[in-house]
Amino acid sequence: MELLMSWLTLAYRHLPGVTVISLHGDLDATNAGRLETFVADVRRRPGDHLVFDMAGVRFMDSAGLRALLGSYSTTARHGGSVRLAAMQAMPARIVEITRVDSHLPVHETVDDALTAVLDPPEPPRRPVHGTGNGGTGVA
């Protein structure tokens, strides 16, 4: 029996605190291990945020999904986040059906993902309540 290898090309670029990994081709059982190795090799620190540019991925199976989730597990343990960007319809549907998007937020563009990572919204501020006229606060 002959195993047909799907092609997948990988590229990366570093930004402060973020590694953007671009994928092009099919992400499946024949090459998911390559993605895991690639991420481990190009990441500067385990806690750096990862953005996967998925614009060139037209097919993804469960092994590809596991590789992305593996990156999430390692990154989250060290305080970072993983974002998916520019997903095509078929991989986006798998992420939606499996509810993986609850761990790996999906963004329309790489720029949107980078904005979410580099300029996160401020947490809501609690209102400051005065202590009244009890003599310890200003009324």
PDB file of N, CA and C in Angstrom, residues 1-92:
ATOM      1  N   MET A   1       0.842  -1.175   0.000  1.00  0.00           N
ATOM      2  CA  MET A   1       0.000   0.000   0.000  1.00  0.00           C
ATOM      3  C   MET A   1       0.890   1.242   0.000  1.00  0.00           C
ATOM      4  N   GLU A   2       0.568   2.161  -0.830  1.00  0.00           N
ATOM      5  CA  GLU A   2       1.355   3.385  -0.951  1.00  0.00           C
ATOM      6  C   GLU A   2       0.625   4.532  -0.281  1.00  0.00           C
ATOM      7  N   LEU A   3       1.329   5.277   0.555  1.00  0.00           N
ATOM      8  CA  LEU A   3       0.761   6.426   1.236  1.00  0.00           C
ATOM      9  C   LEU A   3       1.076   7.669   0.408  1.00  0.00           C
ATOM     10  N   LEU A   4       0.042   8.368  -0.011  1.00  0.00           N
ATOM     11  CA  LEU A   4       0.240   9.590  -0.778  1.00  0.00           C
ATOM     12  C   LEU A   4       0.413  10.755   0.184  1.00  0.00           C
ATOM     13  N   MET A   5       1.489  11.468   0.017  1.00  0.00           N
ATOM     14  CA  MET A   5       1.768  12.615   0.875  1.00  0.00           C
ATOM     15  C   MET A   5       1.091  13.861   0.309  1.00  0.00           C
ATOM     16  N   SER A   6       0.388  14.576   1.164  1.00  0.00           N
ATOM     17  CA  SER A   6      -0.161  15.868   0.785  1.00  0.00           C
ATOM     18  C   SER A   6       0.946  16.897   0.898  1.00  0.00           C
ATOM     19  N   TRP A   7       0.886  17.909   0.095  1.00  0.00           N
ATOM     20  CA  TRP A   7       1.925  18.921   0.191  1.00  0.00           C
ATOM     21  C   TRP A   7       1.475  20.032   1.131  1.00  0.00           C
ATOM     22  N   LEU A   8       2.429  20.543   1.847  1.00  0.00           N
ATOM     23  CA  LEU A   8       2.210  21.634   2.775  1.00  0.00           C
ATOM     24  C   LEU A   8       3.494  22.438   2.846  1.00  0.00           C
ATOM     25  N   THR A   9       3.398  23.716   2.574  1.00  0.00           N
ATOM     26  CA  THR A   9       4.556  24.581   2.748  1.00  0.00           C
ATOM     27  C   THR A   9       4.311  25.465   3.973  1.00  0.00           C
ATOM     28  N   LEU A  10       5.386  25.729   4.688  1.00  0.00           N
ATOM     29  CA  LEU A  10       5.323  26.488   5.935  1.00  0.00           C
ATOM     30  C   LEU A  10       6.333  27.621   5.899  1.00  0.00           C
ATOM     31  N   ALA A  11       5.934  28.758   6.392  1.00  0.00           N
ATOM     32  CA  ALA A  11       6.825  29.911   6.489  1.00  0.00           C
ATOM     33  C   ALA A  11       6.490  30.626   7.796  1.00  0.00           C
ATOM     34  N   TYR A  12       7.422  31.453   8.264  1.00  0.00           N
ATOM     35  CA  TYR A  12       7.166  32.170   9.512  1.00  0.00           C
ATOM     36  C   TYR A  12       7.791  33.547   9.462  1.00  0.00           C
ATOM     37  N   ARG A  13       7.308  34.391  10.367  1.00  0.00           N
ATOM     38  CA  ARG A  13       7.945  35.683  10.625  1.00  0.00           C
ATOM     39  C   ARG A  13       7.744  36.004  12.092  1.00  0.00           C
ATOM     40  N   HIS A  14       8.752  36.624  12.653  1.00  0.00           N
ATOM     41  CA  HIS A  14       8.711  37.003  14.062  1.00  0.00           C
ATOM     42  C   HIS A  14       8.353  38.470  14.194  1.00  0.00           C
ATOM     43  N   LEU A  15       7.494  38.742  15.124  1.00  0.00           N
ATOM     44  CA  LEU A  15       7.184  40.089  15.578  1.00  0.00           C
ATOM     45  C   LEU A  15       7.427  40.080  17.083  1.00  0.00           C
ATOM     46  N   PRO A  16       7.503  41.221  17.714  1.00  0.00           N
ATOM     47  CA  PRO A  16       7.726  41.209  19.171  1.00  0.00           C
ATOM     48  C   PRO A  16       6.634  40.420  19.897  1.00  0.00           C
ATOM     49  N   GLY A  17       7.017  39.311  20.506  1.00  0.00           N
ATOM     50  CA  GLY A  17       6.093  38.495  21.285  1.00  0.00           C
ATOM     51  C   GLY A  17       5.156  37.610  20.489  1.00  0.00           C
ATOM     52  N   VAL A  18       5.300  37.611  19.160  1.00  0.00           N
ATOM     53  CA  VAL A  18       4.379  36.854  18.302  1.00  0.00           C
ATOM     54  C   VAL A  18       5.170  36.182  17.184  1.00  0.00           C
ATOM     55  N   THR A  19       4.788  34.947  16.877  1.00  0.00           N
ATOM     56  CA  THR A  19       5.289  34.285  15.679  1.00  0.00           C
ATOM     57  C   THR A  19       4.092  34.042  14.776  1.00  0.00           C
ATOM     58  N   VAL A  20       4.183  34.509  13.538  1.00  0.00           N
ATOM     59  CA  VAL A  20       3.143  34.276  12.538  1.00  0.00           C
ATOM     60  C   VAL A  20       3.623  33.131  11.664  1.00  0.00           C
ATOM     61  N   ILE A  21       2.810  32.080  11.578  1.00  0.00           N
ATOM     62  CA  ILE A  21       3.150  30.914  10.758  1.00  0.00           C
ATOM     63  C   ILE A  21       2.137  30.823   9.630  1.00  0.00           C
ATOM     64  N   SER A  22       2.637  30.871   8.408  1.00  0.00           N
ATOM     65  CA  SER A  22       1.789  30.774   7.222  1.00  0.00           C
ATOM     66  C   SER A  22       1.832  29.361   6.678  1.00  0.00           C
ATOM     67  N   LEU A  23       0.663  28.824   6.398  1.00  0.00           N
ATOM     68  CA  LEU A  23       0.530  27.466   5.865  1.00  0.00           C
ATOM     69  C   LEU A  23      -0.073  27.552   4.479  1.00  0.00           C
ATOM     70  N   HIS A  24       0.389  26.685   3.583  1.00  0.00           N
ATOM     71  CA  HIS A  24      -0.175  26.630   2.244  1.00  0.00           C
ATOM     72  C   HIS A  24      -0.208  25.174   1.797  1.00  0.00           C
ATOM     73  N   GLY A  25      -1.403  24.683   1.510  1.00  0.00           N
ATOM     74  CA  GLY A  25      -1.577  23.297   1.073  1.00  0.00           C
ATOM     75  C   GLY A  25      -2.611  22.611   1.938  1.00  0.00           C
ATOM     76  N   ASP A  26      -2.475  21.314   2.100  1.00  0.00           N
ATOM     77  CA  ASP A  26      -3.392  20.514   2.906  1.00  0.00           C
ATOM     78  C   ASP A  26      -2.736  20.193   4.238  1.00  0.00           C
ATOM     79  N   LEU A  27      -3.494  20.326   5.324  1.00  0.00           N
ATOM     80  CA  LEU A  27      -3.000  19.990   6.659  1.00  0.00           C
ATOM     81  C   LEU A  27      -3.724  18.729   7.098  1.00  0.00           C
ATOM     82  N   ASP A  28      -3.006  17.610   7.027  1.00  0.00           N
ATOM     83  CA  ASP A  28      -3.653  16.329   7.304  1.00  0.00           C
ATOM     84  C   ASP A  28      -2.693  15.354   7.974  1.00  0.00           C
ATOM     85  N   ALA A  29      -3.120  14.109   8.087  1.00  0.00           N
ATOM     86  CA  ALA A  29      -2.344  13.085   8.794  1.00  0.00           C
ATOM     87  C   ALA A  29      -0.960  12.866   8.194  1.00  0.00           C
ATOM     88  N   THR A  30      -0.802  13.169   6.921  1.00  0.00           N
ATOM     89  CA  THR A  30       0.503  12.927   6.290  1.00  0.00           C
ATOM     90  C   THR A  30       1.538  13.992   6.623  1.00  0.00           C
ATOM     91  N   ASN A  31       1.095  15.157   7.113  1.00  0.00           N
ATOM     92  CA  ASN A  31       2.069  16.224   7.359  1.00  0.00           C
ATOM     93  C   ASN A  31       1.843  17.004   8.659  1.00  0.00           C
ATOM     94  N   ALA A  32       0.873  16.609   9.477  1.00  0.00           N
ATOM     95  CA  ALA A  32       0.608  17.325  10.733  1.00  0.00           C
ATOM     96  C   ALA A  32       1.833  17.312  11.638  1.00  0.00           C
ATOM     97  N   GLY A  33       2.575  16.224  11.636  1.00  0.00           N
ATOM     98  CA  GLY A  33       3.801  16.141  12.430  1.00  0.00           C
ATOM     99  C   GLY A  33       4.829  17.164  11.990  1.00  0.00           C
ATOM    100  N   ARG A  34       4.875  17.439  10.684  1.00  0.00           N
ATOM    101  CA  ARG A  34       5.787  18.481  10.183  1.00  0.00           C
ATOM    102  C   ARG A  34       5.435  19.833  10.769  1.00  0.00           C
ATOM    103  N   LEU A  35       4.135  20.119  10.880  1.00  0.00           N
ATOM    104  CA  LEU A  35       3.728  21.397  11.463  1.00  0.00           C
ATOM    105  C   LEU A  35       4.152  21.473  12.921  1.00  0.00           C
ATOM    106  N   GLU A  36       3.944  20.414  13.685  1.00  0.00           N
ATOM    107  CA  GLU A  36       4.335  20.406  15.092  1.00  0.00           C
ATOM    108  C   GLU A  36       5.834  20.652  15.248  1.00  0.00           C
ATOM    109  N   THR A  37       6.627  19.992  14.433  1.00  0.00           N
ATOM    110  CA  THR A  37       8.084  20.168  14.478  1.00  0.00           C
ATOM    111  C   THR A  37       8.468  21.586  14.078  1.00  0.00           C
ATOM    112  N   PHE A  38       7.830  22.098  13.038  1.00  0.00           N
ATOM    113  CA  PHE A  38       8.113  23.438  12.550  1.00  0.00           C
ATOM    114  C   PHE A  38       7.832  24.474  13.641  1.00  0.00           C
ATOM    115  N   VAL A  39       6.684  24.352  14.291  1.00  0.00           N
ATOM    116  CA  VAL A  39       6.328  25.301  15.352  1.00  0.00           C
ATOM    117  C   VAL A  39       7.371  25.256  16.464  1.00  0.00           C
ATOM    118  N   ALA A  40       7.752  24.063  16.876  1.00  0.00           N
ATOM    119  CA  ALA A  40       8.755  23.925  17.940  1.00  0.00           C
ATOM    120  C   ALA A  40      10.093  24.530  17.530  1.00  0.00           C
ATOM    121  N   ASP A  41      10.443  24.405  16.259  1.00  0.00           N
ATOM    122  CA  ASP A  41      11.730  24.915  15.777  1.00  0.00           C
ATOM    123  C   ASP A  41      11.769  26.434  15.626  1.00  0.00           C
ATOM    124  N   VAL A  42      10.657  27.048  15.216  1.00  0.00           N
ATOM    125  CA  VAL A  42      10.700  28.483  14.907  1.00  0.00           C
ATOM    126  C   VAL A  42      10.240  29.372  16.050  1.00  0.00           C
ATOM    127  N   ARG A  43       9.556  28.817  17.003  1.00  0.00           N
ATOM    128  CA  ARG A  43       9.089  29.625  18.136  1.00  0.00           C
ATOM    129  C   ARG A  43      10.289  30.057  18.967  1.00  0.00           C
ATOM    130  N   ARG A  44      10.317  31.323  19.340  1.00  0.00           N
ATOM    131  CA  ARG A  44      11.417  31.822  20.165  1.00  0.00           C
ATOM    132  C   ARG A  44      11.254  31.420  21.618  1.00  0.00           C
ATOM    133  N   ARG A  45      10.048  31.592  22.168  1.00  0.00           N
ATOM    134  CA  ARG A  45       9.755  31.234  23.555  1.00  0.00           C
ATOM    135  C   ARG A  45       8.396  30.534  23.587  1.00  0.00           C
ATOM    136  N   PRO A  46       8.231  29.530  24.441  1.00  0.00           N
ATOM    137  CA  PRO A  46       6.956  28.803  24.479  1.00  0.00           C
ATOM    138  C   PRO A  46       5.749  29.687  24.770  1.00  0.00           C
ATOM    139  N   GLY A  47       5.956  30.792  25.489  1.00  0.00           N
ATOM    140  CA  GLY A  47       4.845  31.677  25.820  1.00  0.00           C
ATOM    141  C   GLY A  47       4.549  32.738  24.783  1.00  0.00           C
ATOM    142  N   ASP A  48       5.346  32.804  23.714  1.00  0.00           N
ATOM    143  CA  ASP A  48       5.044  33.755  22.647  1.00  0.00           C
ATOM    144  C   ASP A  48       3.700  33.389  22.018  1.00  0.00           C
ATOM    145  N   HIS A  49       2.979  34.394  21.621  1.00  0.00           N
ATOM    146  CA  HIS A  49       1.706  34.169  20.938  1.00  0.00           C
ATOM    147  C   HIS A  49       1.983  33.598  19.546  1.00  0.00           C
ATOM    148  N   LEU A  50       1.038  32.798  19.064  1.00  0.00           N
ATOM    149  CA  LEU A  50       1.126  32.247  17.710  1.00  0.00           C
ATOM    150  C   LEU A  50      -0.085  32.694  16.914  1.00  0.00           C
ATOM    151  N   VAL A  51       0.155  33.105  15.683  1.00  0.00           N
ATOM    152  CA  VAL A  51      -0.921  33.369  14.737  1.00  0.00           C
ATOM    153  C   VAL A  51      -0.677  32.472  13.542  1.00  0.00           C
ATOM    154  N   PHE A  52      -1.649  31.619  13.252  1.00  0.00           N
ATOM    155  CA  PHE A  52      -1.568  30.755  12.078  1.00  0.00           C
ATOM    156  C   PHE A  52      -2.338  31.413  10.947  1.00  0.00           C
ATOM    157  N   ASP A  53      -1.610  31.767   9.888  1.00  0.00           N
ATOM    158  CA  ASP A  53      -2.221  32.308   8.675  1.00  0.00           C
ATOM    159  C   ASP A  53      -2.675  31.108   7.850  1.00  0.00           C
ATOM    160  N   MET A  54      -3.976  30.864   7.849  1.00  0.00           N
ATOM    161  CA  MET A  54      -4.556  29.679   7.226  1.00  0.00           C
ATOM    162  C   MET A  54      -5.105  29.947   5.829  1.00  0.00           C
ATOM    163  N   ALA A  55      -4.812  31.098   5.258  1.00  0.00           N
ATOM    164  CA  ALA A  55      -5.383  31.478   3.964  1.00  0.00           C
ATOM    165  C   ALA A  55      -5.081  30.461   2.869  1.00  0.00           C
ATOM    166  N   GLY A  56      -3.943  29.789   2.940  1.00  0.00           N
ATOM    167  CA  GLY A  56      -3.561  28.849   1.898  1.00  0.00           C
ATOM    168  C   GLY A  56      -3.951  27.406   2.175  1.00  0.00           C
ATOM    169  N   VAL A  57      -4.701  27.158   3.258  1.00  0.00           N
ATOM    170  CA  VAL A  57      -5.090  25.792   3.612  1.00  0.00           C
ATOM    171  C   VAL A  57      -6.500  25.541   3.105  1.00  0.00           C
ATOM    172  N   ARG A  58      -6.607  24.634   2.153  1.00  0.00           N
ATOM    173  CA  ARG A  58      -7.929  24.345   1.592  1.00  0.00           C
ATOM    174  C   ARG A  58      -8.541  23.072   2.161  1.00  0.00           C
ATOM    175  N   PHE A  59      -7.723  22.233   2.824  1.00  0.00           N
ATOM    176  CA  PHE A  59      -8.215  20.999   3.434  1.00  0.00           C
ATOM    177  C   PHE A  59      -7.496  20.771   4.749  1.00  0.00           C
ATOM    178  N   MET A  60      -8.260  20.324   5.770  1.00  0.00           N
ATOM    179  CA  MET A  60      -7.673  19.985   7.056  1.00  0.00           C
ATOM    180  C   MET A  60      -8.474  18.832   7.640  1.00  0.00           C
ATOM    181  N   ASP A  61      -7.767  17.815   8.152  1.00  0.00           N
ATOM    182  CA  ASP A  61      -8.451  16.703   8.812  1.00  0.00           C
ATOM    183  C   ASP A  61      -8.215  16.769  10.316  1.00  0.00           C
ATOM    184  N   SER A  62      -8.648  15.727  11.026  1.00  0.00           N
ATOM    185  CA  SER A  62      -8.535  15.730  12.485  1.00  0.00           C
ATOM    186  C   SER A  62      -7.082  15.768  12.958  1.00  0.00           C
ATOM    187  N   ALA A  63      -6.170  15.181  12.204  1.00  0.00           N
ATOM    188  CA  ALA A  63      -4.747  15.223  12.590  1.00  0.00           C
ATOM    189  C   ALA A  63      -4.219  16.657  12.502  1.00  0.00           C
ATOM    190  N   GLY A  64      -4.647  17.390  11.500  1.00  0.00           N
ATOM    191  CA  GLY A  64      -4.263  18.797  11.397  1.00  0.00           C
ATOM    192  C   GLY A  64      -4.822  19.611  12.544  1.00  0.00           C
ATOM    193  N   LEU A  65      -6.064  19.324  12.893  1.00  0.00           N
ATOM    194  CA  LEU A  65      -6.691  19.998  14.018  1.00  0.00           C
ATOM    195  C   LEU A  65      -5.948  19.692  15.320  1.00  0.00           C
ATOM    196  N   ARG A  66      -5.542  18.447  15.491  1.00  0.00           N
ATOM    197  CA  ARG A  66      -4.773  18.060  16.689  1.00  0.00           C
ATOM    198  C   ARG A  66      -3.438  18.796  16.749  1.00  0.00           C
ATOM    199  N   ALA A  67      -2.793  18.985  15.604  1.00  0.00           N
ATOM    200  CA  ALA A  67      -1.519  19.707  15.588  1.00  0.00           C
ATOM    201  C   ALA A  67      -1.717  21.158  16.040  1.00  0.00           C
ATOM    202  N   LEU A  68      -2.791  21.786  15.579  1.00  0.00           N
ATOM    203  CA  LEU A  68      -3.074  23.156  16.007  1.00  0.00           C
ATOM    204  C   LEU A  68      -3.389  23.206  17.500  1.00  0.00           C
ATOM    205  N   LEU A  69      -4.168  22.239  17.977  1.00  0.00           N
ATOM    206  CA  LEU A  69      -4.503  22.188  19.400  1.00  0.00           C
ATOM    207  C   LEU A  69      -3.276  21.895  20.264  1.00  0.00           C
ATOM    208  N   GLY A  70      -2.349  21.105  19.744  1.00  0.00           N
ATOM    209  CA  GLY A  70      -1.101  20.856  20.462  1.00  0.00           C
ATOM    210  C   GLY A  70      -0.317  22.136  20.654  1.00  0.00           C
ATOM    211  N   SER A  71      -0.299  22.969  19.623  1.00  0.00           N
ATOM    212  CA  SER A  71       0.368  24.272  19.743  1.00  0.00           C
ATOM    213  C   SER A  71      -0.322  25.128  20.789  1.00  0.00           C
ATOM    214  N   TYR A  72      -1.645  25.065  20.803  1.00  0.00           N
ATOM    215  CA  TYR A  72      -2.412  25.818  21.797  1.00  0.00           C
ATOM    216  C   TYR A  72      -2.051  25.356  23.212  1.00  0.00           C
ATOM    217  N   SER A  73      -2.009  24.051  23.436  1.00  0.00           N
ATOM    218  CA  SER A  73      -1.723  23.519  24.776  1.00  0.00           C
ATOM    219  C   SER A  73      -0.385  24.009  25.300  1.00  0.00           C
ATOM    220  N   THR A  74       0.636  23.900  24.474  1.00  0.00           N
ATOM    221  CA  THR A  74       1.975  24.336  24.882  1.00  0.00           C
ATOM    222  C   THR A  74       2.006  25.836  25.137  1.00  0.00           C
ATOM    223  N   THR A  75       1.419  26.595  24.227  1.00  0.00           N
ATOM    224  CA  THR A  75       1.441  28.052  24.337  1.00  0.00           C
ATOM    225  C   THR A  75       0.656  28.531  25.557  1.00  0.00           C
ATOM    226  N   ALA A  76      -0.525  27.981  25.762  1.00  0.00           N
ATOM    227  CA  ALA A  76      -1.375  28.406  26.879  1.00  0.00           C
ATOM    228  C   ALA A  76      -0.724  28.091  28.223  1.00  0.00           C
ATOM    229  N   ARG A  77      -0.031  26.957  28.315  1.00  0.00           N
ATOM    230  CA  ARG A  77       0.662  26.604  29.568  1.00  0.00           C
ATOM    231  C   ARG A  77       1.693  27.651  29.958  1.00  0.00           C
ATOM    232  N   HIS A  78       2.217  28.353  28.962  1.00  0.00           N
ATOM    233  CA  HIS A  78       3.258  29.356  29.214  1.00  0.00           C
ATOM    234  C   HIS A  78       2.733  30.790  29.107  1.00  0.00           C
ATOM    235  N   GLY A  79       1.409  30.954  29.077  1.00  0.00           N
ATOM    236  CA  GLY A  79       0.825  32.290  29.115  1.00  0.00           C
ATOM    237  C   GLY A  79       0.549  32.941  27.779  1.00  0.00           C
ATOM    238  N   GLY A  80       0.755  32.237  26.675  1.00  0.00           N
ATOM    239  CA  GLY A  80       0.495  32.811  25.361  1.00  0.00           C
ATOM    240  C   GLY A  80      -0.859  32.388  24.818  1.00  0.00           C
ATOM    241  N   SER A  81      -1.166  32.874  23.635  1.00  0.00           N
ATOM    242  CA  SER A  81      -2.414  32.511  22.977  1.00  0.00           C
ATOM    243  C   SER A  81      -2.121  32.083  21.541  1.00  0.00           C
ATOM    244  N   VAL A  82      -3.082  31.377  20.950  1.00  0.00           N
ATOM    245  CA  VAL A  82      -2.988  30.953  19.560  1.00  0.00           C
ATOM    246  C   VAL A  82      -4.227  31.473  18.842  1.00  0.00           C
ATOM    247  N   ARG A  83      -4.010  32.053  17.686  1.00  0.00           N
ATOM    248  CA  ARG A  83      -5.091  32.610  16.871  1.00  0.00           C
ATOM    249  C   ARG A  83      -5.008  32.017  15.472  1.00  0.00           C
ATOM    250  N   LEU A  84      -6.169  31.799  14.879  1.00  0.00           N
ATOM    251  CA  LEU A  84      -6.249  31.360  13.487  1.00  0.00           C
ATOM    252  C   LEU A  84      -6.761  32.527  12.666  1.00  0.00           C
ATOM    253  N   ALA A  85      -6.213  32.687  11.460  1.00  0.00           N
ATOM    254  CA  ALA A  85      -6.608  33.825  10.637  1.00  0.00           C
ATOM    255  C   ALA A  85      -6.819  33.404   9.195  1.00  0.00           C
ATOM    256  N   ALA A  86      -7.763  34.092   8.543  1.00  0.00           N
ATOM    257  CA  ALA A  86      -7.994  33.977   7.096  1.00  0.00           C
ATOM    258  C   ALA A  86      -8.313  32.545   6.661  1.00  0.00           C
ATOM    259  N   MET A  87      -9.203  31.895   7.390  1.00  0.00           N
ATOM    260  CA  MET A  87      -9.511  30.495   7.097  1.00  0.00           C
ATOM    261  C   MET A  87     -10.434  30.357   5.895  1.00  0.00           C
ATOM    262  N   GLN A  88     -10.162  29.350   5.095  1.00  0.00           N
ATOM    263  CA  GLN A  88     -11.043  29.000   3.992  1.00  0.00           C
ATOM    264  C   GLN A  88     -12.234  28.213   4.549  1.00  0.00           C
ATOM    265  N   ALA A  89     -13.250  28.031   3.718  1.00  0.00           N
ATOM    266  CA  ALA A  89     -14.532  27.479   4.172  1.00  0.00           C
ATOM    267  C   ALA A  89     -14.416  26.099   4.822  1.00  0.00           C
ATOM    268  N   MET A  90     -13.737  25.156   4.201  1.00  0.00           N
ATOM    269  CA  MET A  90     -13.713  23.785   4.719  1.00  0.00           C
ATOM    270  C   MET A  90     -12.998  23.681   6.064  1.00  0.00           C
ATOM    271  N   PRO A  91     -11.778  24.184   6.209  1.00  0.00           N
ATOM    272  CA  PRO A  91     -11.146  24.140   7.529  1.00  0.00           C
ATOM    273  C   PRO A  91     -11.926  24.940   8.577  1.00  0.00           C
ATOM    274  N   ALA A  92     -12.519  26.056   8.176  1.00  0.00           N
ATOM    275  CA  ALA A  92     -13.298  26.876   9.112  1.00  0.00           C
ATOM    276  C   ALA A  92     -14.500  26.089   9.621  1.00  0.00           C
TER     277      ALA A  92
END
